[in-house]
Short mmCIF file of C-alpha atoms in Angstrom, two decimals:
data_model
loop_
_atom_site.label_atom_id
_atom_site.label_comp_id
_atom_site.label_asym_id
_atom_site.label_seq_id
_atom_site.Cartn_x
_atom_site.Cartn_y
_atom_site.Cartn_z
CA UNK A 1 -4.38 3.61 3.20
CA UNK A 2 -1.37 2.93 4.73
CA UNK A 3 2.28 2.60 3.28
CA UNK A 4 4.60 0.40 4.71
CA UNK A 5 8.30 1.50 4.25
CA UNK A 6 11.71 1.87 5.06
CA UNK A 7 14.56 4.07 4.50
CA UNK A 8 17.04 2.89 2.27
CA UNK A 9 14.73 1.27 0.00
CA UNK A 10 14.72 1.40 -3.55
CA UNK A 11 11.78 -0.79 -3.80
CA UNK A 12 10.19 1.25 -1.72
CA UNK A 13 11.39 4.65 -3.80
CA UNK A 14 9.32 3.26 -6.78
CA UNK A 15 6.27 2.36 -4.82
CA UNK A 16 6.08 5.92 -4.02
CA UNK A 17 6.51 7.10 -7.09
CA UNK A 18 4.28 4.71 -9.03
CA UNK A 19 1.28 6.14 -5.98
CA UNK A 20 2.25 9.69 -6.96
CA UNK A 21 2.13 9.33 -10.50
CA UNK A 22 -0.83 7.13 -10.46
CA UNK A 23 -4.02 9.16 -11.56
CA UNK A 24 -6.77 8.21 -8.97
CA UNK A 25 -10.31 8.71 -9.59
CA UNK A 26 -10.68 10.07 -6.03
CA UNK A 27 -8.33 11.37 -3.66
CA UNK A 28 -6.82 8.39 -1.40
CA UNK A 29 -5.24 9.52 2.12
CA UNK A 30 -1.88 7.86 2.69
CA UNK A 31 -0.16 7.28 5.73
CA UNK A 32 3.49 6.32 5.51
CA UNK A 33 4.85 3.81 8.16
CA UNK A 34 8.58 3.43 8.62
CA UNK A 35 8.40 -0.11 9.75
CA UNK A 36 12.23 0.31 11.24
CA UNK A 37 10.33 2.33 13.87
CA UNK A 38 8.75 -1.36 15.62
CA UNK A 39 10.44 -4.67 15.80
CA UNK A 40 6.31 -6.12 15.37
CA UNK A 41 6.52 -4.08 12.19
CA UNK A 42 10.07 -5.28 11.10
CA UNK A 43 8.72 -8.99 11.91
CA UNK A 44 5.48 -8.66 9.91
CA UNK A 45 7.03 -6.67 6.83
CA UNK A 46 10.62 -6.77 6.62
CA UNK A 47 10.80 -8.95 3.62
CA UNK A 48 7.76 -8.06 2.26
CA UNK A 49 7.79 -4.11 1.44
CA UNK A 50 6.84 -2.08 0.15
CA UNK A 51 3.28 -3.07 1.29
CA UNK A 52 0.02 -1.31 1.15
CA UNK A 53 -2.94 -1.92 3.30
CA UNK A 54 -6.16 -0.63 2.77
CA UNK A 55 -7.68 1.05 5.90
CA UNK A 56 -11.39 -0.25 4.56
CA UNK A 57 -10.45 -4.18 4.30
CA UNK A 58 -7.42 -4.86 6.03
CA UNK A 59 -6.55 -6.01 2.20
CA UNK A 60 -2.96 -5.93 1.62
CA UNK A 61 -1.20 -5.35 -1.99
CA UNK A 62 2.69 -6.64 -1.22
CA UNK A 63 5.68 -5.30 -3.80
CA UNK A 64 5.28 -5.60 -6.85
CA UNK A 65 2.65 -4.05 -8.67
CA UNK A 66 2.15 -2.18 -11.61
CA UNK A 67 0.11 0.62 -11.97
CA UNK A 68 -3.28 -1.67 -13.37
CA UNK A 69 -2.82 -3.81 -9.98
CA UNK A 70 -2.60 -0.87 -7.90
CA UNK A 71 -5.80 0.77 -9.39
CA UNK A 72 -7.53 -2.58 -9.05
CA UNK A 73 -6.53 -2.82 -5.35
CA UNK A 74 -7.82 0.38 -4.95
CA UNK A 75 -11.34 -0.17 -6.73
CA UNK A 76 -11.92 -3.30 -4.55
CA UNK A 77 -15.53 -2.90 -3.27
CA UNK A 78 -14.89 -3.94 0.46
CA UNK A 79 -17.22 -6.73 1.17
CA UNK A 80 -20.57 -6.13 2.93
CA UNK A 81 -21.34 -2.53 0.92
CA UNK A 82 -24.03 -2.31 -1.18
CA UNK A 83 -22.05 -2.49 -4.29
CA UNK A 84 -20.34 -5.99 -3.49
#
């Protein structure tokens, strides 16, 4: 999954917190992305994070979310597996 972010963002601050404190069933990789690092980035998500996009779907969960949408987003049964 990937974590789109920015320094100076208190948005962003809880985001991270609410992923750390947010008991998963499995283990979930997470790749931060400072999106101040691309102008393509800054374009895309500048006024939307924090965003996260799952690396399975493409799906995107944009700011904000609580702790039940975050778990949902993550249970999401990417379409095309046997279980959809």
């Amino acid at each position: 999954m990937v974590f789109f972010t920015t320094a100076q963002c208190h948005l962003c601050e809880v985001a991270e917190a609410l992923l750390i404190n947010t008991p998963l069933p499995e283990p979930v990789p997470v790749e931060a992305v400072d999106i101040a690092r691309s102008e393509s980035l800054v374009n895309t998500y500048g006024t939307r994070i924090p965003v996260l996009r799952r690396n399975d779907t493409g799906a995107e969960l944009d700011w904000p979310f609580d702790q039940n949408q975050l778990l949902a987003f993550l249970a999401a049964t990417p379409p095309g597996s046997p279980e959809s």
